[in-house]
CSV table of C-alpha atoms in Angstrom, one decimal:
chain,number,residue,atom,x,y,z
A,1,UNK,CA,322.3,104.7,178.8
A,2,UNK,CA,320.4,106.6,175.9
A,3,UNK,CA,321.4,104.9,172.9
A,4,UNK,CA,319.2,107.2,170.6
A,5,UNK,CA,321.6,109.8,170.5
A,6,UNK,CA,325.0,111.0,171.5
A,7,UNK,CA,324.6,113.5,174.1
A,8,UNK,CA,327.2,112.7,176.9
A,9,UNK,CA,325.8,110.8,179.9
A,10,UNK,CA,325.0,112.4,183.1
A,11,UNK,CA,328.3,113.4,185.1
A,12,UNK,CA,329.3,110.0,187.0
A,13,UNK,CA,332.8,111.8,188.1
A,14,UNK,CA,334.0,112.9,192.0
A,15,UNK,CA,330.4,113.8,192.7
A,16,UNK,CA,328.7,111.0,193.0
A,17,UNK,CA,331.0,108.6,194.7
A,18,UNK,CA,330.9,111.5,196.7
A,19,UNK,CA,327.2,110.7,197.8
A,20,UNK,CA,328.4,106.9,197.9
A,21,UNK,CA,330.9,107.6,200.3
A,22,UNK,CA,328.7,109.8,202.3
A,23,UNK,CA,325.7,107.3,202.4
A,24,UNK,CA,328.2,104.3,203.5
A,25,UNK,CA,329.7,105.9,206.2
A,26,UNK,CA,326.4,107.2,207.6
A,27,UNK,CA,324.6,103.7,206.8
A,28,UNK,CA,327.9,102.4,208.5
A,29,UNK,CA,327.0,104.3,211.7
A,30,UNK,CA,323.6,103.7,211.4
A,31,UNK,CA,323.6,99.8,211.2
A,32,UNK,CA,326.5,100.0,213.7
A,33,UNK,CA,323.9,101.4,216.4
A,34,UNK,CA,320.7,99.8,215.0
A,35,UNK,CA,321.9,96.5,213.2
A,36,UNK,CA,321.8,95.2,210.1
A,37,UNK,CA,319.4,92.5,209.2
A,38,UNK,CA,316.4,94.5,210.7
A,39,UNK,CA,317.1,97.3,209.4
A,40,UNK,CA,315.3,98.5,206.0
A,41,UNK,CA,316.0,101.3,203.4
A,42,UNK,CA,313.0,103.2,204.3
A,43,UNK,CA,314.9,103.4,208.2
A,44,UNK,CA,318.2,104.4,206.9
A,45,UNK,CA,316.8,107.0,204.7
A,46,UNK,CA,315.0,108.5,207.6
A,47,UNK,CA,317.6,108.0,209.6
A,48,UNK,CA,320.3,109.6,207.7
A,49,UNK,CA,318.1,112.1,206.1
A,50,UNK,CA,318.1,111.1,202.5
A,51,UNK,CA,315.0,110.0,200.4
A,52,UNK,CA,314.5,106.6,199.7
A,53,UNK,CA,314.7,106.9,196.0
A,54,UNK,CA,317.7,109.0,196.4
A,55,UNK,CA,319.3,105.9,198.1
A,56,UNK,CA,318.1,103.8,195.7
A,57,UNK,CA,319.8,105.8,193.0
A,58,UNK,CA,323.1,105.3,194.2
A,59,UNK,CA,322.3,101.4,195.5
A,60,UNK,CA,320.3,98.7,194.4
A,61,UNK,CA,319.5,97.1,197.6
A,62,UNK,CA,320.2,97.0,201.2
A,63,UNK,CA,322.2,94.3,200.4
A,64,UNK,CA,324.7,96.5,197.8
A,65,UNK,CA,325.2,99.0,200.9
A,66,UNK,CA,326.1,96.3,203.1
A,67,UNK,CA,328.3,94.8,200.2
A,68,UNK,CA,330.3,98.3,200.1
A,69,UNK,CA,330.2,98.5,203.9
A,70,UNK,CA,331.5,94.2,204.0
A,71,UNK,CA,334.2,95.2,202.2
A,72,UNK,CA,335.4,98.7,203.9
A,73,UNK,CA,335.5,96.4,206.8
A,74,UNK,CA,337.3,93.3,205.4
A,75,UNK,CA,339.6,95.2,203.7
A,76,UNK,CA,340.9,97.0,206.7
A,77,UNK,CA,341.8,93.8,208.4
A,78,UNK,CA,343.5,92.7,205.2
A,79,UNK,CA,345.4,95.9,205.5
A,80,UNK,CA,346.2,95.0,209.3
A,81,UNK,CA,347.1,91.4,208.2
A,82,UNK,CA,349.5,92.5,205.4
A,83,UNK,CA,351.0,95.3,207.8
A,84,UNK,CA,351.8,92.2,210.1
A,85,UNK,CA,353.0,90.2,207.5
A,86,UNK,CA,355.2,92.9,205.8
A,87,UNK,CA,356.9,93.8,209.3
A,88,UNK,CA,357.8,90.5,210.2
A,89,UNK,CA,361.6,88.8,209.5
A,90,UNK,CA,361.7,85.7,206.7
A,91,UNK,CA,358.9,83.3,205.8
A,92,UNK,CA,357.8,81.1,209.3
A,93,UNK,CA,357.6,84.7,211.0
A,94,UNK,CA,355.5,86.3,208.3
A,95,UNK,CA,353.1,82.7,208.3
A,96,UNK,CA,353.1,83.1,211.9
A,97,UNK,CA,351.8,86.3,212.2
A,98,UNK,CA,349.4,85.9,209.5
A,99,UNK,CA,347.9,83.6,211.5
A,100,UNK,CA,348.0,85.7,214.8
A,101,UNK,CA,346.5,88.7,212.9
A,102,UNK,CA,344.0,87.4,211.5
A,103,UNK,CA,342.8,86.2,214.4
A,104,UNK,CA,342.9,89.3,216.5
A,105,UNK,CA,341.4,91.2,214.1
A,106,UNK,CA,338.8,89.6,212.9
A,107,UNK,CA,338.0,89.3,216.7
A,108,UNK,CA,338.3,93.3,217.2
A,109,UNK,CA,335.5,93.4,214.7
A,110,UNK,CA,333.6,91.3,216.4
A,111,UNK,CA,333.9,92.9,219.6
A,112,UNK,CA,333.7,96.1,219.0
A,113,UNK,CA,331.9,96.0,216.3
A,114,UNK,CA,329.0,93.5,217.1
A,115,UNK,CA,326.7,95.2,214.9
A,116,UNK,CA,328.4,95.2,211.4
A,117,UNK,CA,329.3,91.4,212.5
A,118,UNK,CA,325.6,91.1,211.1
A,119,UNK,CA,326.8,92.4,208.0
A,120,UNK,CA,330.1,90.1,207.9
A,121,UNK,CA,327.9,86.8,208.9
A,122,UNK,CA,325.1,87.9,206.2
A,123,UNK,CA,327.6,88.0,203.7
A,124,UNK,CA,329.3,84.5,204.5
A,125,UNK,CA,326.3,83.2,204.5
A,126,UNK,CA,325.0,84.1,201.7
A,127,UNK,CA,328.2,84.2,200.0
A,128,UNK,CA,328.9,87.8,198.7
A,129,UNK,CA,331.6,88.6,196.2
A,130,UNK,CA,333.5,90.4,198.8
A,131,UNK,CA,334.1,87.7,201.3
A,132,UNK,CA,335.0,85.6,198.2
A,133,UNK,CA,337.3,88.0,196.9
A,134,UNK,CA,338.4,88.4,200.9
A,135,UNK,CA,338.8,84.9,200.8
A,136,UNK,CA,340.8,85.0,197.1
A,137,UNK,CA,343.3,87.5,198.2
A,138,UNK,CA,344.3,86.2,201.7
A,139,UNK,CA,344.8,82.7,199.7
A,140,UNK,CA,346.9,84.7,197.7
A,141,UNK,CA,349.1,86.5,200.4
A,142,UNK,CA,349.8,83.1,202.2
A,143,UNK,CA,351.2,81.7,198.5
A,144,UNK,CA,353.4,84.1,198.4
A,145,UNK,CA,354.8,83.5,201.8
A,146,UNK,CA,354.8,80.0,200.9
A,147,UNK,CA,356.7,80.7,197.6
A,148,UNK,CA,359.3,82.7,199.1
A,149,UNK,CA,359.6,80.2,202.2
A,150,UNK,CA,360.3,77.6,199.5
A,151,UNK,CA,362.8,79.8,197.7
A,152,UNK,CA,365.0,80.9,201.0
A,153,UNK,CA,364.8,77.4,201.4
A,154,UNK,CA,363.1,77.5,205.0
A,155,UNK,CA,360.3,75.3,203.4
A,156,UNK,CA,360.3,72.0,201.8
A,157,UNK,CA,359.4,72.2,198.0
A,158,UNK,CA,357.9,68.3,197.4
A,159,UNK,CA,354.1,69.4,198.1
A,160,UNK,CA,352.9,70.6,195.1
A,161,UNK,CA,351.9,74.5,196.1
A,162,UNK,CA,348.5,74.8,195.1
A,163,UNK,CA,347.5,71.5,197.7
A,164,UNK,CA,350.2,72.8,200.6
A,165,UNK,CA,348.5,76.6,200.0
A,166,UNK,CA,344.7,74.8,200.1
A,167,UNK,CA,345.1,72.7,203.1
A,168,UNK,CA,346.8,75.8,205.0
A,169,UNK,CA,343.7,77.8,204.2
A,170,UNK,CA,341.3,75.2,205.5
A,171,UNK,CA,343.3,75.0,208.7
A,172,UNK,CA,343.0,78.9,209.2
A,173,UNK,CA,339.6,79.3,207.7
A,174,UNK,CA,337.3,78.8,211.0
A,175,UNK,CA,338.8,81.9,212.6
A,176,UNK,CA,338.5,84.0,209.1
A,177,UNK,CA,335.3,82.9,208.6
A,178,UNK,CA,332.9,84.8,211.0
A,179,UNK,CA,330.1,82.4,211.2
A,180,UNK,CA,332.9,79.6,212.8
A,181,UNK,CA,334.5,82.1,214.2
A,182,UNK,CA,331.8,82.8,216.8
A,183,UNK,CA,331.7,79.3,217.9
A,184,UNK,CA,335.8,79.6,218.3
A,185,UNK,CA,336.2,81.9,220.9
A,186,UNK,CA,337.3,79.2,223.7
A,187,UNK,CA,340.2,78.8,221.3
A,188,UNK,CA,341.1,81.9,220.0
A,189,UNK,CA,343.9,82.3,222.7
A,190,UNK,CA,346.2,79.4,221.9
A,191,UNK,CA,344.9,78.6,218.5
A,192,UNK,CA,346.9,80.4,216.2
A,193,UNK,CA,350.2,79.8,218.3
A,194,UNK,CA,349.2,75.8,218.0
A,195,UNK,CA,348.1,76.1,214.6
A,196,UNK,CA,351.0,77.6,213.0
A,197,UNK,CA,353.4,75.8,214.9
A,198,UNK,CA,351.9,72.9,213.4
A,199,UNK,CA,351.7,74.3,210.0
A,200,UNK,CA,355.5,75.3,210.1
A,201,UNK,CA,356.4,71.4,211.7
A,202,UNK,CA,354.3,70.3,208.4
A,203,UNK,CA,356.5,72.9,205.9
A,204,UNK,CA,360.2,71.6,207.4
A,205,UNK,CA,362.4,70.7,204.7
B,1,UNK,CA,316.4,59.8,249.5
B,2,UNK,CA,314.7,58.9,253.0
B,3,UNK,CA,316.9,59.6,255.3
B,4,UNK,CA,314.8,58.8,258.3
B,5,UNK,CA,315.2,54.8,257.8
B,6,UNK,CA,317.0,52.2,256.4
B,7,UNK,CA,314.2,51.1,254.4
B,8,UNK,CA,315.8,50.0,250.8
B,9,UNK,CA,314.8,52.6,248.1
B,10,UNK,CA,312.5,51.7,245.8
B,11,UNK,CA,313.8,48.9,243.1
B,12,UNK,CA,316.1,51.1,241.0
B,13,UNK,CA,317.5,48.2,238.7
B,14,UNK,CA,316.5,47.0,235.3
B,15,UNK,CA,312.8,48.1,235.0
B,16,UNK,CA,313.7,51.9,235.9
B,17,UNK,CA,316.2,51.7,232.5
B,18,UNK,CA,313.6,50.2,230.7
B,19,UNK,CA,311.3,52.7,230.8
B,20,UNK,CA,314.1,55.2,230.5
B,21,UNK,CA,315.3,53.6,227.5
B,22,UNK,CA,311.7,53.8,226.3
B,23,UNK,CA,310.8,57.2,226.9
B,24,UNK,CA,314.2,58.1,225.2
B,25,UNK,CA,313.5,55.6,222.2
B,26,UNK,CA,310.1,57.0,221.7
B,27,UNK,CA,311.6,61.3,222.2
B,28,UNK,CA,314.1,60.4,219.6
B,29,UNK,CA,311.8,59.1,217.0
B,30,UNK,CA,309.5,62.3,218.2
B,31,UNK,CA,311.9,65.1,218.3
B,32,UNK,CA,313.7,63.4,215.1
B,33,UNK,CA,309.9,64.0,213.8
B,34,UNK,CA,308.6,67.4,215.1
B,35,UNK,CA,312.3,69.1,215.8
B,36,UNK,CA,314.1,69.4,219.4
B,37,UNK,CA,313.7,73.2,220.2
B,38,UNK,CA,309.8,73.8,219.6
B,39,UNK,CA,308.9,70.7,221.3
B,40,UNK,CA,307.9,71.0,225.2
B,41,UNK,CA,307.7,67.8,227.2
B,42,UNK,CA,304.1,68.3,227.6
B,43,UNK,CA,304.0,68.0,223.4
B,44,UNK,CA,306.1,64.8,223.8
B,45,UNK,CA,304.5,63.5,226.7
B,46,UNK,CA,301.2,63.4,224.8
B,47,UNK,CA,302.5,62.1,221.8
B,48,UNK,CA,304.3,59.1,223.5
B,49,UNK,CA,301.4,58.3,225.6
B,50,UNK,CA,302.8,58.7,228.8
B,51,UNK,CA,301.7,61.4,231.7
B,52,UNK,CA,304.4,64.7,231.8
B,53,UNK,CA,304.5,63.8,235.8
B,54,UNK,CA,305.5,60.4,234.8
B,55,UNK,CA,308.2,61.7,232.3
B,56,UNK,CA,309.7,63.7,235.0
B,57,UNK,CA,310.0,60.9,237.2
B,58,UNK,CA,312.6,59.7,235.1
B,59,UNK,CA,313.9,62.9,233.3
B,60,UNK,CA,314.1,66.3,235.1
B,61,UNK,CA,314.2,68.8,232.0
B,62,UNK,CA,313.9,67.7,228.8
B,63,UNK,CA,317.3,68.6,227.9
B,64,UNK,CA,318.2,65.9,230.6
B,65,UNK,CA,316.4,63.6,227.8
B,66,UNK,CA,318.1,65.1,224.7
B,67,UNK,CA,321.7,64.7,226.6
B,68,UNK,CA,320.7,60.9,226.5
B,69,UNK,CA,319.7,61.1,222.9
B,70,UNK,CA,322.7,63.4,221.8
B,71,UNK,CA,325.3,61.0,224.2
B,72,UNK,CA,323.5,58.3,221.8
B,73,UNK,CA,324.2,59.8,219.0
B,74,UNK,CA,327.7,60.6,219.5
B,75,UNK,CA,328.7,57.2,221.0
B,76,UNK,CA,327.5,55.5,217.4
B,77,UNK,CA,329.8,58.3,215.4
B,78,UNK,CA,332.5,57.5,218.1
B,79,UNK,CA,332.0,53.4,217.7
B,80,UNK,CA,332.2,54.6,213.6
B,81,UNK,CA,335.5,55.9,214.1
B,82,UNK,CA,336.9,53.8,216.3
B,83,UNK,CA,335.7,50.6,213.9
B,84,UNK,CA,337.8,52.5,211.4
B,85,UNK,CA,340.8,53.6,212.9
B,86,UNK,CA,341.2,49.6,213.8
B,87,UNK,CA,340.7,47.7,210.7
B,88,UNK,CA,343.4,50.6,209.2
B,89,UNK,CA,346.9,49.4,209.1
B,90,UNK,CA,349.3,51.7,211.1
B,91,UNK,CA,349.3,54.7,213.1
B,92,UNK,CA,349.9,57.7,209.7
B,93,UNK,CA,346.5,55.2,207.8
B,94,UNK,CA,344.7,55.2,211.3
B,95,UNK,CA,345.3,59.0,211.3
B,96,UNK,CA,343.8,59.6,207.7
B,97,UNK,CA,340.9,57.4,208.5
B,98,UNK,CA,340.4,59.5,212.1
B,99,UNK,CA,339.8,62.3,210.0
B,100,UNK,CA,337.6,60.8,207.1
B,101,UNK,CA,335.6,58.7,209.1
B,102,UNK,CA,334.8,61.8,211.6
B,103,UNK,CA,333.6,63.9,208.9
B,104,UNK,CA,331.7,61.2,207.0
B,105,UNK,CA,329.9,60.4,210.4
B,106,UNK,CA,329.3,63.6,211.6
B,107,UNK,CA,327.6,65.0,208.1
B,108,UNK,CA,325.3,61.6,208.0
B,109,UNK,CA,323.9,62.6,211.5
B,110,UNK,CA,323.2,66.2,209.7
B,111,UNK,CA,322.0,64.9,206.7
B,112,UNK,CA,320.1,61.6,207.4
B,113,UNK,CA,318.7,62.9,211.5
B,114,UNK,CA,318.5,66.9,210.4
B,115,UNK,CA,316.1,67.1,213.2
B,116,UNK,CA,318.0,65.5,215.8
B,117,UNK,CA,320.8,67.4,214.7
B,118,UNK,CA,318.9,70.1,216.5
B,119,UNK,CA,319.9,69.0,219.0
B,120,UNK,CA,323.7,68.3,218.8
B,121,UNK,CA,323.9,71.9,218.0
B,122,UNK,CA,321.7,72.8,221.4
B,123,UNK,CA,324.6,70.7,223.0
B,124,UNK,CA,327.2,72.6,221.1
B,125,UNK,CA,326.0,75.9,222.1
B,126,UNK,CA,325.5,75.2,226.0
B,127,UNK,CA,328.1,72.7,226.6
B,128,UNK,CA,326.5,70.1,227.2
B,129,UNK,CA,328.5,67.3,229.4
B,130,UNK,CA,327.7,65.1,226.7
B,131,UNK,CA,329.9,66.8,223.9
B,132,UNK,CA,332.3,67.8,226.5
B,133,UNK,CA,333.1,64.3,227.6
B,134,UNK,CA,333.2,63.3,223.8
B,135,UNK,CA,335.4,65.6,223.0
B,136,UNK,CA,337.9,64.0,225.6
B,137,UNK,CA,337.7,60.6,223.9
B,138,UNK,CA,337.8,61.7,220.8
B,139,UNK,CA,341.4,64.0,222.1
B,140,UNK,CA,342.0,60.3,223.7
B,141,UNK,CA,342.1,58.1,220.5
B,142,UNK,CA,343.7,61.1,219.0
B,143,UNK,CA,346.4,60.6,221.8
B,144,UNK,CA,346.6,56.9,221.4
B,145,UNK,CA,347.9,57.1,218.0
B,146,UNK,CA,350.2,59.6,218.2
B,147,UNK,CA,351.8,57.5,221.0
B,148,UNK,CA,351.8,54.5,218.8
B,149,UNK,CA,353.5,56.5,215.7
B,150,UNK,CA,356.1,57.7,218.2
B,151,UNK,CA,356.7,54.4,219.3
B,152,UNK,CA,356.5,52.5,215.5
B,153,UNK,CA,359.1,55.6,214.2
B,154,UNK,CA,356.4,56.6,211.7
B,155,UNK,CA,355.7,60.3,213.9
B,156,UNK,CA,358.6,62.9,215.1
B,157,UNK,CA,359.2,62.7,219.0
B,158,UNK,CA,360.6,66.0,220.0
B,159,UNK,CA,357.6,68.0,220.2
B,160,UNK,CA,355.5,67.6,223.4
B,161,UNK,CA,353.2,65.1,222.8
B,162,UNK,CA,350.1,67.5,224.6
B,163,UNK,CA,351.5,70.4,222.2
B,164,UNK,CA,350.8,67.9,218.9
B,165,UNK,CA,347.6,66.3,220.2
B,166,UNK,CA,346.1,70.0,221.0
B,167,UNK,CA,346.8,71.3,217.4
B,168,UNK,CA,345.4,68.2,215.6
B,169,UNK,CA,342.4,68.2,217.5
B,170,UNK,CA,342.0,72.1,216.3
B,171,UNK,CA,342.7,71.1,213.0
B,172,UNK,CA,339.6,68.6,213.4
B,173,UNK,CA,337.8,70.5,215.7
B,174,UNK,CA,335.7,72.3,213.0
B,175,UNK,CA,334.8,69.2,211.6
B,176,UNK,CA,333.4,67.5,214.5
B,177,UNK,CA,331.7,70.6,216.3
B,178,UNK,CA,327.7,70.3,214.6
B,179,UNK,CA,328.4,74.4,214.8
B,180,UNK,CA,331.2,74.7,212.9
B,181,UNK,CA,330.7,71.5,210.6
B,182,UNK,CA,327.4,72.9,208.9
B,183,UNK,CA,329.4,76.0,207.8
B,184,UNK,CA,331.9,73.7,206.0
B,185,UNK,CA,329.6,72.0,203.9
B,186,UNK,CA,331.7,73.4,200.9
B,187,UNK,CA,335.0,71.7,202.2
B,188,UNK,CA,333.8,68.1,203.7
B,189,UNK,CA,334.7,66.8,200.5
B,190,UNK,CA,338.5,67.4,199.7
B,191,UNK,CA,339.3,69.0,203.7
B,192,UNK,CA,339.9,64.9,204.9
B,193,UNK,CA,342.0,64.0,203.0
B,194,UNK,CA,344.2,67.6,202.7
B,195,UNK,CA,344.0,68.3,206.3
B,196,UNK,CA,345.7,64.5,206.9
B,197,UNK,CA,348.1,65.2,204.5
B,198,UNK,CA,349.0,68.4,206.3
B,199,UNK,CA,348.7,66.6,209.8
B,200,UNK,CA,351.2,64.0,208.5
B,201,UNK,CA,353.5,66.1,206.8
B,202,UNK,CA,353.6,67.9,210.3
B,203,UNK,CA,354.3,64.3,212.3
B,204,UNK,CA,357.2,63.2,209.9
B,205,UNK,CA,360.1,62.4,211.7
């Protein structure tokens, strides 16, 4: 930071992702209870019983805690969606359940979670890094499926990858994608059974 | 309505949807104006020059007149993609173009009518029997070529025919749905043609 002399920069070790950790998890709770979009920095510090300019020295913006809390949340249902994915036998079963999982668990947050589901619409609307990261990485987990399906020879290898992986992620994007995802819930029942049936029908060799 | 004679009711024939068409000619061109959901049909009654009391005659709530507008609306996307799905040559081009011409029709109401799609989404959000019914039709022609690839050899016949017409119409779904469709302004361009592709990899026999 100083580039006048050489002294060694304030200690940015344990301690003060420490205080990062601490002021997620209580701004977690907080906007869990209270909600996120009307909730300001000047609330939360009150609330949790920092100063505002202490926040603000760990954060940005409101926007930066949300971004840290965003993806705590999307990463534990990638976690829940690999876990599926991992446990299941061969290709079609692991594509299946990808599609299952993500489903119910994007649904858990919303239900039990209504309140961070302001943070997770926020942020696909207004397109933070995480969900595009979120978004990068679960594209990523079904062309692997997809390129070991194609190497055990369960599915067909004439699509080129990149356009069979694309068009798979459009078909499951409206119940990844929270802001479709709350005009889904008629269909979240039968949907991913249907929809990776189809999928598999369009993957035969 | 009088039950007490056998008097004929009062002339209910080609004057009454006249002025029905009228009042719903001059509230589109209003609400397409001034917005759907801010309007009250005292605002519209004095804009179009006609008494509320007299508006109610005809109309019982004002979303009795947006139904009319938003069943108007989605009988000219409907007549769109029915006009295309007939000039294309056989049931897998039919297909492609049910998906195109869908998603080209739907995003011109958004785009070109932004005000009166306020009130497609209205519709969307509280079922309106309007979108309900088109959904059916839309399921129908949906049905109708499947049935005709079946019978021409171009689409697989072992999988119930209700089981493959449900997925598709998911696979569309969020393109149709005003809800869904303007959170997938990112994908309108290139989903058509990859979701088809998919479909009809899915169909082959």
């Amino acid at each position: 930071m100083n580039t006048l002399n050489d002294a060694p920069a304030p200690a940015r070790g344990p301690a003060e992702h420490d205080i990062r950790d601490q002021i997620v998890v209580a701004a977690t709770e907080h906007f869990s209870r209270y909600g996120y979009t009307r909730t300001t920095v000047s609330d939360l510090a009150k609330a949790i019983g920092f100063s505002k300019a202490y926040i603000y020295k760990f954060f940005e913006s409101k926007q930066a805690i949300g971004e840290m809390i965003c993806t705590n949340c999307l990463r534990g249902i990638e976690t829940e969606i690999r876990a599926a994915v991992d446990s299941a036998d061969g290709p079609p079963e692991k594509l299946r359940r990808l599609f299952k999982t993500a489903v119910t668990a994007s649904l858990r947050l919303f239900s039990d979670e209504r309140k961070l589901y302001e943070i997770a619409a926020s942020a696909a609307t207004e397109k933070w890094q995480a969900t595009l990261d979120y978004e990068v990485r679960i594209k990523g987990l079904l062309q692997d499926i997809l390129l070991a399906g194609r190497q055990s020879g369960d599915f067909e290898r004439k699509t080129p990858l990149d356009e069979t992986a694309t068009a798979i992620y459009l078909v499951l994007r409206p119940y990844l994608n929270p802001l479709l995802l709350q005009h889904n819930f008629d269909h979240t029942d039968e949907a991913p059974a249907h929809l990776s049936n189809l999928v598999l029908r369009s993957l035969s060799p």
